[in-house]
DNA sequence: ACTTCTACGGTGCAGCATAG
DNA sequence: CTATGCTGCACCGTAGAAGT
């Protein structure tokens, strides 16, 4: 196999490589949308080429995907069927492809296993550069609204956090149903803002499935509980679900998933939408960005916001004066 | 013997059904 | 009425079972 991506020096082909002889075809027996047995067969080289072109495109667009996101992008293009077994097989193929230098290690990331260390600088001037980059005034101080951006899945953090950063609002990934601690922290921040006469909105993106839609209700109820507000029609706080909704499903036609019948919360959902669900991951990253950004801009007074940015730039010039110390 | 698949581990929570 | 069990949510890796 030809090595095209970054690779550790002296790293021979991985001993545990699953397909020592590069097989012609991948063949997976799986359960289809109707619950019936089905077979998926694809030439491994063809699939590899499709994956490589996807990875290349997203790298150029500046996005780093998770394995799951990449899988949904393949499903969206009808390159692979949407099934749990196929997903697992694609994941292990992605591992193999990275170990063998076919796709870049930096093209896929595991956002659930992050590591970190306190920052360091070669010189104090580096700290000032960093401070200049990070310096922000309270940009939302004179806004009428207070916003936070939340997503059901951590996998989309790489896509959505930059949007929240751009508009200087909190971003969070709930990882399914949220936790009591997270709900408390959000409510505490919002409580302060309500006292400051602001209207609070939590912009939320989640899957279109029984529990995904239930999470919107859950967040609304739990935050209102902390704030002592009526769950419905209170004027101070509400969750704004901006994705995934029926309209977006019609526009972008993401691939359907079987709704989980075991889920006791699925009954009402099946009545309303049938036996299918849709994953947020299947939308293009750029669409997700547009949706989140559009929702923020509904509530943001851009002129006021830009005023703060102007002041930050003025302050930065002052701060730069301090940065004329000795160079290394 | 080799490949492929299944099941589970970790992480932390929600919520429904049922046992006590 | 409460405690427990099982499932749900995301995400990835791996041991060992099952299949060829």
XYZ file of C-alpha atoms (C1' of nucleotides) in Angstrom:
368
model
C 0.000 0.000 0.000
C 1.294 3.396 -0.942
C 1.922 5.832 1.893
C 0.456 9.254 1.130
C -0.370 10.809 4.496
C 1.680 11.667 7.561
C 3.217 8.677 9.260
C 5.518 7.935 12.164
C 9.115 7.421 11.109
C 10.138 3.789 11.041
C 6.579 2.636 11.593
C 6.211 -0.601 9.676
C 2.812 -1.840 8.655
C 0.858 -2.436 11.806
C 1.128 -5.998 13.041
C -2.528 -6.220 13.950
C -3.644 -4.861 10.619
C -6.910 -6.553 9.976
C -6.593 -7.141 6.282
C -3.014 -8.219 5.709
C -3.862 -9.025 2.155
C -5.713 -6.002 0.839
C -9.000 -7.668 0.029
C -10.943 -6.863 -3.092
C -14.319 -6.385 -1.475
C -15.805 -5.592 1.889
C -18.953 -7.586 2.530
C -21.211 -6.846 5.475
C -24.485 -8.503 6.393
C -26.720 -6.017 8.171
C -30.284 -5.180 9.124
C -31.974 -2.732 6.785
C -34.480 0.031 7.594
C -37.420 -2.371 7.590
C -35.617 -4.724 9.958
C -34.978 -7.235 7.199
C -31.629 -8.861 6.386
C -29.480 -7.170 3.750
C -25.976 -7.429 2.346
C -23.635 -4.580 1.541
C -20.690 -5.279 -0.713
C -18.204 -2.726 -1.995
C -14.759 -2.767 -3.524
C -12.403 -1.775 -0.720
C -10.229 0.356 -2.972
C -13.279 2.208 -4.278
C -14.522 2.867 -0.740
C -11.040 3.990 0.268
C -10.947 6.439 -2.630
C -14.349 7.860 -1.661
C -13.148 8.282 1.935
C -9.935 9.920 0.745
C -11.791 12.459 -1.391
C -14.182 13.261 1.480
C -11.311 13.733 3.894
C -9.539 15.939 1.382
C -12.574 18.128 0.871
C -13.237 18.651 4.561
C -9.579 19.318 5.265
C -9.600 22.032 2.601
C -12.761 23.521 4.116
C -10.949 23.611 7.450
C -13.053 21.007 9.269
C -11.709 18.042 11.171
C -14.319 15.322 11.372
C -14.887 12.462 13.768
C -15.263 8.933 12.486
C -18.996 9.158 13.055
C -19.372 12.333 11.050
C -17.382 10.876 8.198
C -19.616 7.810 8.240
C -22.750 9.951 7.968
C -21.247 11.847 5.087
C -20.772 8.522 3.291
C -24.364 7.574 4.092
C -25.612 10.908 2.814
C -23.967 10.237 -0.555
C -25.426 6.730 -0.656
C -21.904 5.300 -0.645
C -22.765 3.026 2.287
C -26.049 1.981 3.953
C -26.989 3.460 7.301
C -26.555 0.513 9.643
C -24.789 -0.025 12.930
C -22.665 -2.871 11.603
C -21.581 -0.904 8.570
C -20.693 2.033 10.838
C -18.464 -0.191 12.992
C -16.762 -1.611 9.929
C -16.108 1.875 8.510
C -14.605 2.925 11.848
C -12.155 0.058 11.825
C -11.349 0.749 8.186
C -10.556 4.334 9.146
C -8.191 3.025 11.823
C -6.458 0.800 9.288
C -6.200 3.566 6.743
C -4.512 5.828 9.284
C -2.111 3.154 10.502
C -1.130 2.529 6.919
C -0.618 6.120 5.934
C -3.502 6.262 3.475
C -5.307 9.053 5.292
C -3.751 11.594 7.588
C -3.819 11.088 11.355
C -4.856 14.710 11.746
C -7.811 14.301 9.402
C -9.923 12.532 12.028
C -10.161 13.386 15.680
C -11.438 11.822 18.867
C -13.122 14.632 20.712
C -14.138 12.449 23.638
C -10.571 11.864 24.776
C -9.017 15.288 24.872
C -5.824 16.092 26.736
C -4.570 19.443 27.908
C -1.823 21.202 29.816
C -1.512 24.755 31.112
C -0.221 27.163 28.471
C 3.412 28.180 28.243
C 5.324 30.902 26.394
C 8.948 31.252 25.344
C 8.958 34.822 26.488
C 6.635 37.331 28.100
C 6.052 38.879 24.697
C 4.432 35.630 23.676
C 2.010 35.972 26.553
C 1.121 39.463 25.380
C 0.530 38.194 21.828
C -1.729 35.567 23.297
C -3.516 38.144 25.456
C -4.005 40.338 22.390
C -5.591 37.431 20.588
C -7.844 36.566 23.528
C -8.783 40.098 24.550
C -12.504 40.723 24.441
C -14.736 43.303 26.097
C -18.219 42.335 27.341
C -19.643 42.392 23.842
C -23.190 41.484 24.910
C -23.489 44.041 27.687
C -25.905 46.330 25.804
C -27.806 43.604 23.946
C -31.467 42.860 24.639
C -30.921 39.121 24.532
C -28.603 36.637 26.198
C -27.777 33.559 24.105
C -26.042 30.240 24.575
C -25.470 27.578 21.914
C -25.908 23.902 22.782
C -25.686 20.684 20.814
C -26.806 17.158 21.634
C -23.608 15.618 20.357
C -20.016 16.352 21.171
C -18.966 15.165 17.725
C -20.162 18.471 16.258
C -18.234 20.644 18.670
C -15.495 21.243 16.096
C -18.112 22.697 13.749
C -20.269 24.668 16.188
C -17.847 26.012 18.780
C -16.162 28.364 16.281
C -19.596 29.892 15.584
C -20.172 30.466 19.295
C -16.659 31.902 19.599
C -17.283 34.271 16.699
C -20.344 35.716 18.418
C -18.873 35.468 21.902
C -21.459 33.184 23.471
C -21.199 30.041 25.578
C -21.093 26.746 23.713
C -21.780 23.325 25.235
C -22.217 19.688 24.172
C -24.713 17.759 26.235
C -23.756 14.233 25.108
C -27.307 12.991 25.018
C -29.488 14.071 27.906
C -27.820 16.820 29.847
C -26.606 16.596 33.416
C -27.898 18.298 36.531
C -24.583 20.142 36.930
C -24.712 21.504 33.383
C -28.352 22.571 33.707
C -27.540 24.312 36.989
C -24.615 26.239 35.502
C -26.669 27.413 32.519
C -29.574 28.428 34.763
C -27.243 30.324 37.069
C -25.801 32.350 34.205
C -29.258 33.039 32.820
C -30.615 34.026 36.210
C -28.028 36.831 36.352
C -29.011 37.972 32.877
C -32.731 37.981 33.668
C -31.954 40.271 36.602
C -30.151 42.482 34.092
C -33.426 42.661 32.090
C -32.317 40.403 29.282
C -34.338 37.744 27.520
C -32.501 34.427 27.516
C -32.485 31.975 24.629
C -30.748 28.627 24.430
C -30.144 27.820 20.790
C -30.186 24.067 20.455
C -29.245 21.501 17.812
C -30.109 17.819 18.168
C -31.149 14.710 16.269
C -34.669 14.290 14.935
C -35.512 11.141 16.857
C -37.725 10.310 19.847
C -35.186 11.065 22.538
C -33.606 13.903 20.568
C -36.885 15.811 20.493
C -37.585 14.847 24.088
C -34.303 16.486 25.102
C -35.640 19.883 24.005
C -38.550 19.461 26.418
C -36.209 18.165 29.111
C -33.841 21.144 28.870
C -36.730 23.631 28.827
C -38.276 22.049 31.924
C -35.114 21.656 33.953
C -33.826 25.175 33.349
C -37.264 26.680 34.058
C -37.305 24.696 37.282
C -34.075 26.348 38.411
C -35.263 29.780 37.309
C -38.677 29.408 38.938
C -40.433 30.070 35.632
C -43.469 28.594 33.928
C -42.311 25.990 31.438
C -44.483 27.380 28.642
C -44.963 30.945 27.471
C -42.753 32.667 29.993
C -41.158 35.850 28.707
C -37.670 35.293 30.141
C -36.314 32.011 28.883
C -36.875 29.370 26.240
C -35.022 26.763 24.251
C -34.908 27.488 20.510
C -34.554 24.189 18.631
C -32.992 25.200 15.310
C -32.099 21.736 14.050
C -32.939 19.110 13.082
C -36.482 19.907 11.972
C -38.908 18.543 9.378
C -38.307 21.461 7.034
C -34.540 20.874 6.966
C -35.140 17.172 6.368
C -37.211 18.113 3.317
C -34.628 20.568 1.989
C -31.452 18.564 2.574
C -32.884 15.017 2.508
C -30.502 13.473 5.043
C -30.647 9.659 5.064
C -33.318 8.121 7.315
C -32.544 5.933 10.323
C -34.826 3.311 11.816
C -36.572 4.676 14.921
C -35.728 2.589 17.954
C -38.804 0.643 18.933
C -37.318 -0.304 22.295
C -37.348 3.326 23.300
C -40.468 3.738 25.445
C -40.561 7.397 24.357
C -40.928 6.393 20.702
C -44.691 5.746 20.604
C -45.858 9.327 20.091
C -42.995 9.928 17.679
C -43.928 7.023 15.434
C -47.514 8.318 15.366
C -46.314 11.712 14.202
C -43.318 10.951 11.972
C -43.402 7.225 11.258
C -40.677 4.683 11.844
C -37.769 6.865 10.812
C -35.414 9.303 12.460
C -32.691 11.607 11.164
C -29.256 12.323 12.564
C -27.935 15.849 12.846
C -24.509 14.629 11.706
C -25.864 13.999 8.240
C -26.133 17.701 7.478
C -23.108 19.296 5.828
C -20.872 21.139 8.302
C -21.438 24.355 6.350
C -25.222 23.929 6.703
C -24.878 23.432 10.459
C -22.788 26.587 10.656
C -25.382 28.554 8.654
C -28.234 27.313 10.841
C -26.467 28.189 14.094
C -25.233 31.525 12.794
C -28.643 32.440 11.400
C -30.270 31.760 14.766
C -27.751 33.903 16.621
C -28.151 36.794 14.188
C -31.924 36.787 14.814
C -31.254 38.101 18.312
C -27.990 40.002 17.916
C -27.851 43.761 17.350
C -24.883 43.779 15.016
C -24.194 47.521 15.189
C -23.846 47.441 18.962
C -21.741 44.297 18.725
C -19.357 45.818 16.183
C -18.975 48.840 18.441
C -17.367 46.627 21.082
C -15.070 45.052 18.523
C -13.897 48.513 17.459
C -13.077 49.355 21.060
C -11.198 46.075 21.461
C -9.050 46.969 18.496
C -8.259 50.374 19.961
C -7.307 48.768 23.280
C -5.149 46.241 21.453
C -3.035 49.043 20.062
C -2.451 50.279 23.618
C -1.567 46.792 24.806
C 0.849 46.330 21.948
C 2.894 49.208 23.362
C 3.762 46.952 26.304
C 5.032 44.372 23.896
C 8.200 46.223 22.981
C 10.425 44.418 25.467
C 13.661 42.610 24.550
C 13.306 39.947 21.868
C 14.905 36.524 22.202
C -5.261 -20.335 10.832
C -6.980 -16.362 9.559
C -10.726 -13.032 9.260
C -14.920 -11.025 10.831
C -18.275 -10.105 14.229
C -20.123 -9.464 18.887
C -20.035 -7.734 23.148
C -18.298 -4.934 26.397
C -15.546 -1.233 28.836
C -15.275 3.440 30.125
C -17.804 8.095 31.227
C -22.097 10.359 33.296
C -26.320 11.259 33.038
C -32.162 10.686 32.027
C -36.313 8.226 32.370
C -39.623 4.437 32.008
C -41.067 -0.084 33.931
C -41.131 -3.124 37.484
C -39.907 -5.339 41.864
C -40.094 -4.985 46.694
C -43.541 4.989 47.390
C -38.822 4.094 46.530
C -34.965 1.335 44.830
C -33.307 -1.083 41.109
C -32.843 -2.669 36.393
C -32.650 -1.737 31.878
C -32.588 1.217 28.170
C -31.548 5.575 26.052
C -27.812 9.339 24.434
C -22.009 9.761 22.055
C -17.706 7.790 20.994
C -13.906 4.625 20.249
C -10.969 0.594 21.232
C -10.294 -4.210 22.083
C -10.728 -9.214 23.771
C -12.498 -13.156 22.551
C -16.157 -15.724 20.138
C -17.844 -17.168 15.837
C -17.332 -17.957 11.080
C -14.869 -19.458 6.871
